[in-house]
Amino acid sequence: MEAPSLFEAEHLTVRYPTGELALFDLTFRIEQPSFIAIIGPNGSGKSTLLKTALGLLRPTRGHVRLFGYDSVRESKKIRRLVRYVPQRDRLELNIPMRVKDIVLMGRLLKKPPPRLVSRRDREVALEALRMVHMAELWDRPFPALSGGQRQRVLVARALASEGSLLMLDEPLAGTDAESQDLIVRALGKYHKENDVSIIMVTHDLNPVHTYVERVLLLKNRLVGIGTPCDVMDAEILQQVYGPSTRIVEYAGHRYCVTKDSGLDRHD
Ligand SMILES: Nc1ncnc2c1ncn2[C@@H]1O[C@H](COP(=O)(O)OP(=O)(O)OP(=O)(O)O)[C@@H](O)[C@H]1O
Ligand SMILES: [Mg+2]
C-alpha cells in the first residue's frame, strides 16, 4: 500500500493579482512523516507555496494538499493540524511581552476560551525553550533579545504548540552558524522523537542537509526534488544559483558553494 501523503501538488500555479507568476506548474508528492526543506533564491516562491498550502492564498490552477486535505476546500482541517511560523516580520519586535508569554501563546492559541495557562502548559513551554537553549531567558522582555535569540524563541513557541506538522518560513534567518545548528538539531530531534513532520523554508541548504530527508528546490517552478544528496548536484543547483555554483565534499558531506547574488548571471 502507498504510504500516506504529507505534502503534494498537482500542476500548481499561483499568480498574484499584480500579474506576478510566483509558482508555475508544480507537481510533486512527499510521504509522511518527513522533514522537508524548501530552498531557492529570493522571490522563488517559497513563502507563496507555504501560504497556498495553508489556504491563505488560492491556486490560480491546480491543487496543493497537506495530509491529503485540499488547501481550498479543507483549509480548516489543515489549520487544525499545522503550526505555522511565518517569515519574520517586524511587528513581532515591538510586542511588549516576556519570552514565557510568547512561548505560552503557542499553547493557548488552539485552546477554546477561557484560555488559562495550566501547569502542563508551563512545563511544555519551558521544555521547548530548553531545546533551543533559551530556558534561562524565560522572564526576559522579548523585544530586548537579539535577532537570533528571538528566532530561537519563535521556534520554541512552535515546538510547544500542538499539531502534526510544523511549518516554518526561514527560521534560520539572521542567526549565526551556532544558532542555526542548534535550531536544526532541535527540530530534527523533535521530528524523530514525536513523529511530527516539518516543512521549513531555508535560504541555504548547507546547515540543514544532514537533518532533512527531502528537499524541494524552487525557482518559481520545481527545479529539483529528492534527498539532500540528490539535490546537492552541481548541474541542478547551477540552474538556480548560476554557473559558478560548485559542490565541495568535506568529511563525507557535500556542501554547496554559491554566489547567491549572482543569480542568472552568466560569467
Ligand atoms: N503579495 C504579493 N503581491 C504580489 N506579488 C507578490 C506578493 N508576494 C510575493 N509576490 C511575488 O511572488 C514571487 C514569489 O514571492 P515569495 O515571497 O513566495 O518568494 P520567496 O521565495 O519566499 O522569497 P524570499 O526568499 O525573499 O522570502 C516574487 O516575485 C514576489 O515578488
Ligand atoms: Mg519568503
PDB file of C-alpha atoms and ligand atoms in Angstrom:
ATOM      1  CA  MET A   1       0.000   0.000   0.000  1.00  0.00           C
ATOM      2  CA  GLU A   2       1.130   3.535  -0.710  1.00  0.00           C
ATOM      3  CA  ALA A   3       2.384   5.476   2.322  1.00  0.00           C
ATOM      4  CA  PRO A   4       0.090   8.359   3.314  1.00  0.00           C
ATOM      5  CA  SER A   5       0.819  11.626   1.611  1.00  0.00           C
ATOM      6  CA  LEU A   6       2.145  14.583   3.601  1.00  0.00           C
ATOM      7  CA  PHE A   7       2.605  17.295   1.010  1.00  0.00           C
ATOM      8  CA  GLU A   8       1.599  17.117  -2.621  1.00  0.00           C
ATOM      9  CA  ALA A   9       0.902  19.424  -5.513  1.00  0.00           C
ATOM     10  CA  GLU A  10      -0.660  18.819  -8.896  1.00  0.00           C
ATOM     11  CA  HIS A  11       0.017  21.327 -11.647  1.00  0.00           C
ATOM     12  CA  LEU A  12       0.015  24.053  -9.011  1.00  0.00           C
ATOM     13  CA  THR A  13       0.203  27.563 -10.453  1.00  0.00           C
ATOM     14  CA  VAL A  14      -0.116  30.719  -8.342  1.00  0.00           C
ATOM     15  CA  ARG A  15      -0.298  34.152  -9.879  1.00  0.00           C
ATOM     16  CA  TYR A  16      -0.747  37.244  -7.698  1.00  0.00           C
ATOM     17  CA  PRO A  17      -3.381  39.825  -8.693  1.00  0.00           C
ATOM     18  CA  THR A  18      -0.487  42.074  -9.754  1.00  0.00           C
ATOM     19  CA  GLY A  19       0.279  39.563 -12.508  1.00  0.00           C
ATOM     20  CA  GLU A  20       3.393  38.180 -10.799  1.00  0.00           C
ATOM     21  CA  LEU A  21       3.729  34.472 -11.575  1.00  0.00           C
ATOM     22  CA  ALA A  22       5.028  33.130  -8.255  1.00  0.00           C
ATOM     23  CA  LEU A  23       4.647  29.389  -8.886  1.00  0.00           C
ATOM     24  CA  PHE A  24       4.276  27.603 -12.178  1.00  0.00           C
ATOM     25  CA  ASP A  25       3.028  24.071 -12.740  1.00  0.00           C
ATOM     26  CA  LEU A  26       4.446  22.350  -9.648  1.00  0.00           C
ATOM     27  CA  THR A  27       3.777  18.640  -9.351  1.00  0.00           C
ATOM     28  CA  PHE A  28       5.275  16.535  -6.540  1.00  0.00           C
ATOM     29  CA  ARG A  29       4.357  14.154  -3.730  1.00  0.00           C
ATOM     30  CA  ILE A  30       6.141  13.648  -0.405  1.00  0.00           C
ATOM     31  CA  GLU A  31       5.088  10.949   2.064  1.00  0.00           C
ATOM     32  CA  GLN A  32       4.663  11.263   5.821  1.00  0.00           C
ATOM     33  CA  PRO A  33       6.341  11.590   8.142  1.00  0.00           C
ATOM     34  CA  SER A  34       9.104  13.737   6.758  1.00  0.00           C
ATOM     35  CA  PHE A  35      11.463  16.605   7.484  1.00  0.00           C
ATOM     36  CA  ILE A  36      11.357  18.756   4.366  1.00  0.00           C
ATOM     37  CA  ALA A  37      13.453  21.766   3.377  1.00  0.00           C
ATOM     38  CA  ILE A  38      12.223  24.173   0.717  1.00  0.00           C
ATOM     39  CA  ILE A  39      15.100  26.096  -0.801  1.00  0.00           C
ATOM     40  CA  GLY A  40      15.577  28.619  -3.580  1.00  0.00           C
ATOM     41  CA  PRO A  41      16.705  32.214  -4.071  1.00  0.00           C
ATOM     42  CA  ASN A  42      14.718  35.341  -3.111  1.00  0.00           C
ATOM     43  CA  GLY A  43      11.435  35.573  -4.953  1.00  0.00           C
ATOM     44  CA  SER A  44      11.447  31.900  -5.989  1.00  0.00           C
ATOM     45  CA  GLY A  45       8.003  31.239  -4.488  1.00  0.00           C
ATOM     46  CA  LYS A  46       8.906  29.521  -1.209  1.00  0.00           C
ATOM     47  CA  SER A  47       6.643  31.615   1.041  1.00  0.00           C
ATOM     48  CA  THR A  48       3.929  31.546  -1.597  1.00  0.00           C
ATOM     49  CA  LEU A  49       3.994  27.740  -1.579  1.00  0.00           C
ATOM     50  CA  LEU A  50       3.521  27.611   2.212  1.00  0.00           C
ATOM     51  CA  LYS A  51       0.733  30.188   2.196  1.00  0.00           C
ATOM     52  CA  THR A  52      -1.067  28.436  -0.627  1.00  0.00           C
ATOM     53  CA  ALA A  53      -0.789  25.056   1.111  1.00  0.00           C
ATOM     54  CA  LEU A  54      -2.329  26.616   4.236  1.00  0.00           C
ATOM     55  CA  GLY A  55      -5.226  28.055   2.257  1.00  0.00           C
ATOM     56  CA  LEU A  56      -4.136  31.673   2.786  1.00  0.00           C
ATOM     57  CA  LEU A  57      -3.755  32.095  -0.989  1.00  0.00           C
ATOM     58  CA  ARG A  58      -5.744  30.360  -3.724  1.00  0.00           C
ATOM     59  CA  PRO A  59      -4.123  28.461  -6.554  1.00  0.00           C
ATOM     60  CA  THR A  60      -4.682  30.012  -9.954  1.00  0.00           C
ATOM     61  CA  ARG A  61      -4.561  26.490 -11.376  1.00  0.00           C
ATOM     62  CA  GLY A  62      -4.090  23.022  -9.929  1.00  0.00           C
ATOM     63  CA  HIS A  63      -4.123  21.777  -6.344  1.00  0.00           C
ATOM     64  CA  VAL A  64      -1.973  21.540  -3.260  1.00  0.00           C
ATOM     65  CA  ARG A  65      -2.694  19.211  -0.347  1.00  0.00           C
ATOM     66  CA  LEU A  66      -1.397  18.626   3.172  1.00  0.00           C
ATOM     67  CA  PHE A  67      -2.225  15.228   4.717  1.00  0.00           C
ATOM     68  CA  GLY A  68      -4.426  14.709   1.656  1.00  0.00           C
ATOM     69  CA  TYR A  69      -6.570  17.754   2.545  1.00  0.00           C
ATOM     70  CA  ASP A  70      -7.177  20.203  -0.257  1.00  0.00           C
ATOM     71  CA  SER A  71      -5.916  23.719   0.506  1.00  0.00           C
ATOM     72  CA  VAL A  72      -9.102  25.363  -0.737  1.00  0.00           C
ATOM     73  CA  ARG A  73     -11.896  23.024   0.322  1.00  0.00           C
ATOM     74  CA  GLU A  74     -10.382  21.698   3.558  1.00  0.00           C
ATOM     75  CA  SER A  75      -8.297  24.566   4.914  1.00  0.00           C
ATOM     76  CA  LYS A  76      -9.984  24.403   8.332  1.00  0.00           C
ATOM     77  CA  LYS A  77      -8.818  20.811   8.801  1.00  0.00           C
ATOM     78  CA  ILE A  78      -5.352  21.793   7.653  1.00  0.00           C
ATOM     79  CA  ARG A  79      -5.093  24.665  10.098  1.00  0.00           C
ATOM     80  CA  ARG A  80      -6.016  22.386  12.969  1.00  0.00           C
ATOM     81  CA  LEU A  81      -3.046  20.141  12.155  1.00  0.00           C
ATOM     82  CA  VAL A  82      -0.435  22.726  11.311  1.00  0.00           C
ATOM     83  CA  ARG A  83       1.629  25.099  13.441  1.00  0.00           C
ATOM     84  CA  TYR A  84       2.860  27.838  11.156  1.00  0.00           C
ATOM     85  CA  VAL A  85       5.702  30.247  11.857  1.00  0.00           C
ATOM     86  CA  PRO A  86       5.599  32.978   9.185  1.00  0.00           C
ATOM     87  CA  GLN A  87       8.689  34.644   7.795  1.00  0.00           C
ATOM     88  CA  ARG A  88       9.893  37.079  10.436  1.00  0.00           C
ATOM     89  CA  ASP A  89       8.063  40.348  10.246  1.00  0.00           C
ATOM     90  CA  ARG A  90       8.949  43.498  12.089  1.00  0.00           C
ATOM     91  CA  LEU A  91       5.697  43.617  14.066  1.00  0.00           C
ATOM     92  CA  GLU A  92       6.906  40.878  16.368  1.00  0.00           C
ATOM     93  CA  LEU A  93       9.786  43.035  17.523  1.00  0.00           C
ATOM     94  CA  ASN A  94       7.680  45.560  19.374  1.00  0.00           C
ATOM     95  CA  ILE A  95       5.349  43.258  21.269  1.00  0.00           C
ATOM     96  CA  PRO A  96       5.792  44.186  24.947  1.00  0.00           C
ATOM     97  CA  MET A  97       5.711  40.562  26.099  1.00  0.00           C
ATOM     98  CA  ARG A  98       8.067  38.359  28.006  1.00  0.00           C
ATOM     99  CA  VAL A  99       9.711  35.304  26.489  1.00  0.00           C
ATOM    100  CA  LYS A 100       7.457  32.968  28.507  1.00  0.00           C
ATOM    101  CA  ASP A 101       4.311  34.722  27.207  1.00  0.00           C
ATOM    102  CA  ILE A 102       5.448  34.349  23.605  1.00  0.00           C
ATOM    103  CA  VAL A 103       6.020  30.605  24.054  1.00  0.00           C
ATOM    104  CA  LEU A 104       2.841  30.079  26.106  1.00  0.00           C
ATOM    105  CA  MET A 105       0.896  31.825  23.345  1.00  0.00           C
ATOM    106  CA  GLY A 106       1.775  28.835  21.161  1.00  0.00           C
ATOM    107  CA  ARG A 107      -0.082  26.588  23.608  1.00  0.00           C
ATOM    108  CA  LEU A 108      -3.046  28.858  24.186  1.00  0.00           C
ATOM    109  CA  LEU A 109      -3.939  29.744  20.605  1.00  0.00           C
ATOM    110  CA  LYS A 110      -5.514  26.383  19.864  1.00  0.00           C
ATOM    111  CA  LYS A 111      -7.415  26.196  23.178  1.00  0.00           C
ATOM    112  CA  PRO A 112     -11.023  27.266  23.470  1.00  0.00           C
ATOM    113  CA  PRO A 113     -11.680  30.304  25.692  1.00  0.00           C
ATOM    114  CA  PRO A 114     -11.134  30.994  28.535  1.00  0.00           C
ATOM    115  CA  ARG A 115      -7.506  30.432  27.621  1.00  0.00           C
ATOM    116  CA  LEU A 116      -5.975  29.667  31.003  1.00  0.00           C
ATOM    117  CA  VAL A 117      -2.383  28.564  31.465  1.00  0.00           C
ATOM    118  CA  SER A 118      -2.104  25.167  33.160  1.00  0.00           C
ATOM    119  CA  ARG A 119       0.897  23.730  34.940  1.00  0.00           C
ATOM    120  CA  ARG A 120       1.393  21.407  31.990  1.00  0.00           C
ATOM    121  CA  ASP A 121       1.441  24.386  29.597  1.00  0.00           C
ATOM    122  CA  ARG A 122       4.265  25.896  31.632  1.00  0.00           C
ATOM    123  CA  GLU A 123       6.209  22.637  31.696  1.00  0.00           C
ATOM    124  CA  VAL A 124       5.905  22.172  27.940  1.00  0.00           C
ATOM    125  CA  ALA A 125       6.858  25.801  27.271  1.00  0.00           C
ATOM    126  CA  LEU A 126       9.920  25.568  29.493  1.00  0.00           C
ATOM    127  CA  GLU A 127      10.973  22.291  27.880  1.00  0.00           C
ATOM    128  CA  ALA A 128      10.636  23.850  24.418  1.00  0.00           C
ATOM    129  CA  LEU A 129      12.872  26.742  25.489  1.00  0.00           C
ATOM    130  CA  ARG A 130      15.379  24.243  26.872  1.00  0.00           C
ATOM    131  CA  MET A 131      15.508  22.541  23.479  1.00  0.00           C
ATOM    132  CA  VAL A 132      16.824  25.739  21.900  1.00  0.00           C
ATOM    133  CA  HIS A 133      18.962  26.644  24.952  1.00  0.00           C
ATOM    134  CA  MET A 134      16.817  29.641  25.894  1.00  0.00           C
ATOM    135  CA  ALA A 135      15.283  28.489  29.190  1.00  0.00           C
ATOM    136  CA  GLU A 136      17.266  30.990  31.215  1.00  0.00           C
ATOM    137  CA  LEU A 137      15.593  33.842  29.299  1.00  0.00           C
ATOM    138  CA  TRP A 138      12.097  32.782  30.499  1.00  0.00           C
ATOM    139  CA  ASP A 139      11.357  36.115  32.206  1.00  0.00           C
ATOM    140  CA  ARG A 140      13.134  38.461  29.782  1.00  0.00           C
ATOM    141  CA  PRO A 141      11.190  41.008  27.716  1.00  0.00           C
ATOM    142  CA  PHE A 142      11.012  39.663  24.158  1.00  0.00           C
ATOM    143  CA  PRO A 143      11.922  42.969  22.441  1.00  0.00           C
ATOM    144  CA  ALA A 144      15.150  43.092  24.462  1.00  0.00           C
ATOM    145  CA  LEU A 145      16.502  39.927  22.806  1.00  0.00           C
ATOM    146  CA  SER A 146      18.904  39.824  19.885  1.00  0.00           C
ATOM    147  CA  GLY A 147      17.561  38.809  16.471  1.00  0.00           C
ATOM    148  CA  GLY A 148      18.988  35.310  16.742  1.00  0.00           C
ATOM    149  CA  GLN A 149      17.612  34.818  20.249  1.00  0.00           C
ATOM    150  CA  ARG A 150      14.171  35.927  19.070  1.00  0.00           C
ATOM    151  CA  GLN A 151      14.284  33.389  16.269  1.00  0.00           C
ATOM    152  CA  ARG A 152      15.041  30.641  18.774  1.00  0.00           C
ATOM    153  CA  VAL A 153      12.144  31.738  20.987  1.00  0.00           C
ATOM    154  CA  LEU A 154       9.778  31.670  17.984  1.00  0.00           C
ATOM    155  CA  VAL A 155      10.960  28.155  17.177  1.00  0.00           C
ATOM    156  CA  ALA A 156      10.333  27.199  20.829  1.00  0.00           C
ATOM    157  CA  ARG A 157       6.812  28.589  20.534  1.00  0.00           C
ATOM    158  CA  ALA A 158       6.207  26.307  17.563  1.00  0.00           C
ATOM    159  CA  LEU A 159       7.699  23.312  19.398  1.00  0.00           C
ATOM    160  CA  ALA A 160       5.459  23.982  22.409  1.00  0.00           C
ATOM    161  CA  SER A 161       2.212  24.149  20.430  1.00  0.00           C
ATOM    162  CA  GLU A 162       0.309  21.110  19.195  1.00  0.00           C
ATOM    163  CA  GLY A 163      -0.199  19.738  15.714  1.00  0.00           C
ATOM    164  CA  SER A 164       1.124  17.028  13.395  1.00  0.00           C
ATOM    165  CA  LEU A 165       3.066  19.397  11.158  1.00  0.00           C
ATOM    166  CA  LEU A 166       5.409  22.275  11.893  1.00  0.00           C
ATOM    167  CA  MET A 167       5.725  24.764   9.067  1.00  0.00           C
ATOM    168  CA  LEU A 168       8.488  27.316   9.438  1.00  0.00           C
ATOM    169  CA  ASP A 169       9.314  30.077   6.979  1.00  0.00           C
ATOM    170  CA  GLU A 170      13.030  30.886   7.282  1.00  0.00           C
ATOM    171  CA  PRO A 171      13.540  30.099  10.975  1.00  0.00           C
ATOM    172  CA  LEU A 172      17.292  30.425  10.429  1.00  0.00           C
ATOM    173  CA  ALA A 173      17.217  33.945   9.008  1.00  0.00           C
ATOM    174  CA  GLY A 174      19.527  36.322  10.817  1.00  0.00           C
ATOM    175  CA  THR A 175      21.080  33.664  13.039  1.00  0.00           C
ATOM    176  CA  ASP A 176      24.739  32.711  13.270  1.00  0.00           C
ATOM    177  CA  ALA A 177      26.137  29.286  12.419  1.00  0.00           C
ATOM    178  CA  GLU A 178      25.901  28.079  16.003  1.00  0.00           C
ATOM    179  CA  SER A 179      22.237  29.090  16.383  1.00  0.00           C
ATOM    180  CA  GLN A 180      21.410  27.577  13.009  1.00  0.00           C
ATOM    181  CA  ASP A 181      22.907  24.292  14.014  1.00  0.00           C
ATOM    182  CA  LEU A 182      21.123  24.360  17.354  1.00  0.00           C
ATOM    183  CA  ILE A 183      17.733  25.124  15.796  1.00  0.00           C
ATOM    184  CA  VAL A 184      18.070  22.494  13.086  1.00  0.00           C
ATOM    185  CA  ARG A 185      19.256  19.875  15.565  1.00  0.00           C
ATOM    186  CA  ALA A 186      16.345  20.656  17.911  1.00  0.00           C
ATOM    187  CA  LEU A 187      13.900  20.341  15.006  1.00  0.00           C
ATOM    188  CA  GLY A 188      15.495  17.105  13.778  1.00  0.00           C
ATOM    189  CA  LYS A 189      15.339  15.543  17.231  1.00  0.00           C
ATOM    190  CA  TYR A 190      11.770  16.684  17.730  1.00  0.00           C
ATOM    191  CA  HIS A 191      10.774  15.225  14.354  1.00  0.00           C
ATOM    192  CA  LYS A 192      12.319  11.847  15.158  1.00  0.00           C
ATOM    193  CA  GLU A 193      11.037  11.565  18.718  1.00  0.00           C
ATOM    194  CA  ASN A 194       7.494  12.806  18.185  1.00  0.00           C
ATOM    195  CA  ASP A 195       6.662  11.621  14.694  1.00  0.00           C
ATOM    196  CA  VAL A 196       5.845  15.222  13.798  1.00  0.00           C
ATOM    197  CA  SER A 197       6.545  16.291  10.232  1.00  0.00           C
ATOM    198  CA  ILE A 198       8.400  19.507   9.496  1.00  0.00           C
ATOM    199  CA  ILE A 199       8.424  21.736   6.437  1.00  0.00           C
ATOM    200  CA  MET A 200      10.955  24.520   6.665  1.00  0.00           C
ATOM    201  CA  VAL A 201      11.944  27.192   4.218  1.00  0.00           C
ATOM    202  CA  THR A 202      15.607  27.952   4.281  1.00  0.00           C
ATOM    203  CA  HIS A 203      17.876  30.094   2.246  1.00  0.00           C
ATOM    204  CA  ASP A 204      20.802  27.796   2.478  1.00  0.00           C
ATOM    205  CA  LEU A 205      20.861  24.011   2.296  1.00  0.00           C
ATOM    206  CA  ASN A 206      24.255  23.648   3.978  1.00  0.00           C
ATOM    207  CA  PRO A 207      23.151  24.000   7.618  1.00  0.00           C
ATOM    208  CA  VAL A 208      20.261  21.575   7.209  1.00  0.00           C
ATOM    209  CA  HIS A 209      21.337  18.866   4.832  1.00  0.00           C
ATOM    210  CA  THR A 210      22.409  16.348   7.452  1.00  0.00           C
ATOM    211  CA  TYR A 211      18.991  16.521   9.149  1.00  0.00           C
ATOM    212  CA  VAL A 212      16.399  16.908   6.415  1.00  0.00           C
ATOM    213  CA  GLU A 213      15.005  13.947   4.487  1.00  0.00           C
ATOM    214  CA  ARG A 214      13.532  15.691   1.463  1.00  0.00           C
ATOM    215  CA  VAL A 215      14.449  18.855  -0.373  1.00  0.00           C
ATOM    216  CA  LEU A 216      12.319  20.876  -2.768  1.00  0.00           C
ATOM    217  CA  LEU A 217      14.341  23.292  -4.870  1.00  0.00           C
ATOM    218  CA  LEU A 218      12.265  26.092  -6.371  1.00  0.00           C
ATOM    219  CA  LYS A 219      12.761  28.845  -8.831  1.00  0.00           C
ATOM    220  CA  ASN A 220       9.088  29.596  -9.389  1.00  0.00           C
ATOM    221  CA  ARG A 221       8.957  26.142 -10.912  1.00  0.00           C
ATOM    222  CA  LEU A 222      10.139  22.891  -9.365  1.00  0.00           C
ATOM    223  CA  VAL A 223      13.820  22.571 -10.249  1.00  0.00           C
ATOM    224  CA  GLY A 224      14.724  19.618  -8.035  1.00  0.00           C
ATOM    225  CA  ILE A 225      13.217  17.227  -5.523  1.00  0.00           C
ATOM    226  CA  GLY A 226      14.819  14.371  -3.595  1.00  0.00           C
ATOM    227  CA  THR A 227      17.187  13.658  -0.755  1.00  0.00           C
ATOM    228  CA  PRO A 228      19.677  16.406   0.117  1.00  0.00           C
ATOM    229  CA  CYS A 229      22.312  14.345  -1.694  1.00  0.00           C
ATOM    230  CA  ASP A 230      20.179  14.143  -4.860  1.00  0.00           C
ATOM    231  CA  VAL A 231      19.684  17.899  -4.892  1.00  0.00           C
ATOM    232  CA  MET A 232      23.296  18.704  -3.894  1.00  0.00           C
ATOM    233  CA  ASP A 233      24.205  18.291  -7.513  1.00  0.00           C
ATOM    234  CA  ALA A 234      26.133  20.941  -9.389  1.00  0.00           C
ATOM    235  CA  GLU A 235      24.056  20.620 -12.552  1.00  0.00           C
ATOM    236  CA  ILE A 236      20.768  21.037 -10.683  1.00  0.00           C
ATOM    237  CA  LEU A 237      21.965  23.875  -8.442  1.00  0.00           C
ATOM    238  CA  GLN A 238      23.547  25.754 -11.330  1.00  0.00           C
ATOM    239  CA  GLN A 239      20.106  26.094 -12.913  1.00  0.00           C
ATOM    240  CA  VAL A 240      19.107  28.174  -9.916  1.00  0.00           C
ATOM    241  CA  TYR A 241      22.222  29.773  -8.473  1.00  0.00           C
ATOM    242  CA  GLY A 242      24.192  30.352 -11.665  1.00  0.00           C
ATOM    243  CA  PRO A 243      27.077  28.694 -13.448  1.00  0.00           C
ATOM    244  CA  SER A 244      29.655  29.494 -10.753  1.00  0.00           C
ATOM    245  CA  THR A 245      27.935  27.175  -8.264  1.00  0.00           C
ATOM    246  CA  ARG A 246      30.204  24.406  -7.016  1.00  0.00           C
ATOM    247  CA  ILE A 247      29.770  21.354  -4.831  1.00  0.00           C
ATOM    248  CA  VAL A 248      32.589  20.611  -2.436  1.00  0.00           C
ATOM    249  CA  GLU A 249      32.967  17.425  -0.434  1.00  0.00           C
ATOM    250  CA  TYR A 250      34.300  17.566   3.088  1.00  0.00           C
ATOM    251  CA  ALA A 251      34.301  14.902   5.811  1.00  0.00           C
ATOM    252  CA  GLY A 252      31.854  12.732   3.882  1.00  0.00           C
ATOM    253  CA  HIS A 253      29.334  15.544   3.285  1.00  0.00           C
ATOM    254  CA  ARG A 254      28.582  17.601   0.244  1.00  0.00           C
ATOM    255  CA  TYR A 255      28.398  21.366   0.548  1.00  0.00           C
ATOM    256  CA  CYS A 256      27.176  23.830  -1.984  1.00  0.00           C
ATOM    257  CA  VAL A 257      29.113  26.997  -2.701  1.00  0.00           C
ATOM    258  CA  THR A 258      27.005  29.658  -4.415  1.00  0.00           C
ATOM    259  CA  LYS A 259      27.440  33.204  -5.380  1.00  0.00           C
ATOM    260  CA  ASP A 260      23.920  33.876  -4.203  1.00  0.00           C
ATOM    261  CA  SER A 261      23.910  37.384  -5.563  1.00  0.00           C
ATOM    262  CA  GLY A 262      24.944  36.091  -8.960  1.00  0.00           C
ATOM    263  CA  LEU A 263      21.532  34.764  -9.935  1.00  0.00           C
ATOM    264  CA  ASP A 264      21.074  34.341 -13.622  1.00  0.00           C
ATOM    265  CA  ARG A 265      24.479  35.775 -14.291  1.00  0.00           C
ATOM    266  CA  HIS A 266      26.456  34.076 -16.965  1.00  0.00           C
ATOM    267  CA  ASP A 267      30.011  34.948 -16.168  1.00  0.00           C
TER     268      ASP A 267
HETATM  269  N1  LIG B   1       1.530  39.925  -2.023  1.00  0.00           N
HETATM  270  C1  LIG B   1       2.158  39.851  -3.201  1.00  0.00           C
HETATM  271  N2  LIG B   1       1.704  40.532  -4.280  1.00  0.00           N
HETATM  272  C2  LIG B   1       2.317  40.453  -5.466  1.00  0.00           C
HETATM  273  N3  LIG B   1       3.399  39.710  -5.712  1.00  0.00           N
HETATM  274  C3  LIG B   1       3.922  39.021  -4.679  1.00  0.00           C
HETATM  275  C4  LIG B   1       3.325  39.053  -3.371  1.00  0.00           C
HETATM  276  N4  LIG B   1       4.048  38.268  -2.543  1.00  0.00           N
HETATM  277  C5  LIG B   1       5.052  37.774  -3.298  1.00  0.00           C
HETATM  278  N5  LIG B   1       4.972  38.221  -4.581  1.00  0.00           N
HETATM  279  C6  LIG B   1       5.881  37.873  -5.700  1.00  0.00           C
HETATM  280  O1  LIG B   1       5.830  36.469  -5.918  1.00  0.00           O
HETATM  281  C7  LIG B   1       7.138  35.942  -6.128  1.00  0.00           C
HETATM  282  C8  LIG B   1       7.436  34.894  -5.070  1.00  0.00           C
HETATM  283  O2  LIG B   1       7.485  35.522  -3.793  1.00  0.00           O
HETATM  284  P1  LIG B   1       7.738  34.709  -2.443  1.00  0.00           P
HETATM  285  O3  LIG B   1       7.554  35.662  -1.324  1.00  0.00           O
HETATM  286  O4  LIG B   1       6.914  33.493  -2.448  1.00  0.00           O
HETATM  287  O5  LIG B   1       9.274  34.318  -2.616  1.00  0.00           O
HETATM  288  P2  LIG B   1      10.284  33.663  -1.572  1.00  0.00           P
HETATM  289  O6  LIG B   1      10.930  32.517  -2.272  1.00  0.00           O
HETATM  290  O7  LIG B   1       9.605  33.397  -0.283  1.00  0.00           O
HETATM  291  O8  LIG B   1      11.383  34.838  -1.401  1.00  0.00           O
HETATM  292  P3  LIG B   1      12.267  35.245  -0.103  1.00  0.00           P
HETATM  293  O9  LIG B   1      13.470  34.327  -0.114  1.00  0.00           O
HETATM  294  O10 LIG B   1      12.682  36.656  -0.450  1.00  0.00           O
HETATM  295  O11 LIG B   1      11.432  35.171   1.115  1.00  0.00           O
HETATM  296  C9  LIG B   1       8.087  37.140  -6.106  1.00  0.00           C
HETATM  297  O12 LIG B   1       8.324  37.517  -7.424  1.00  0.00           O
HETATM  298  C10 LIG B   1       7.312  38.192  -5.348  1.00  0.00           C
HETATM  299  O13 LIG B   1       7.668  39.487  -5.810  1.00  0.00           O
HETATM  300 MG    MG B   2       9.855  34.078   1.642  1.00  0.00          MG
END
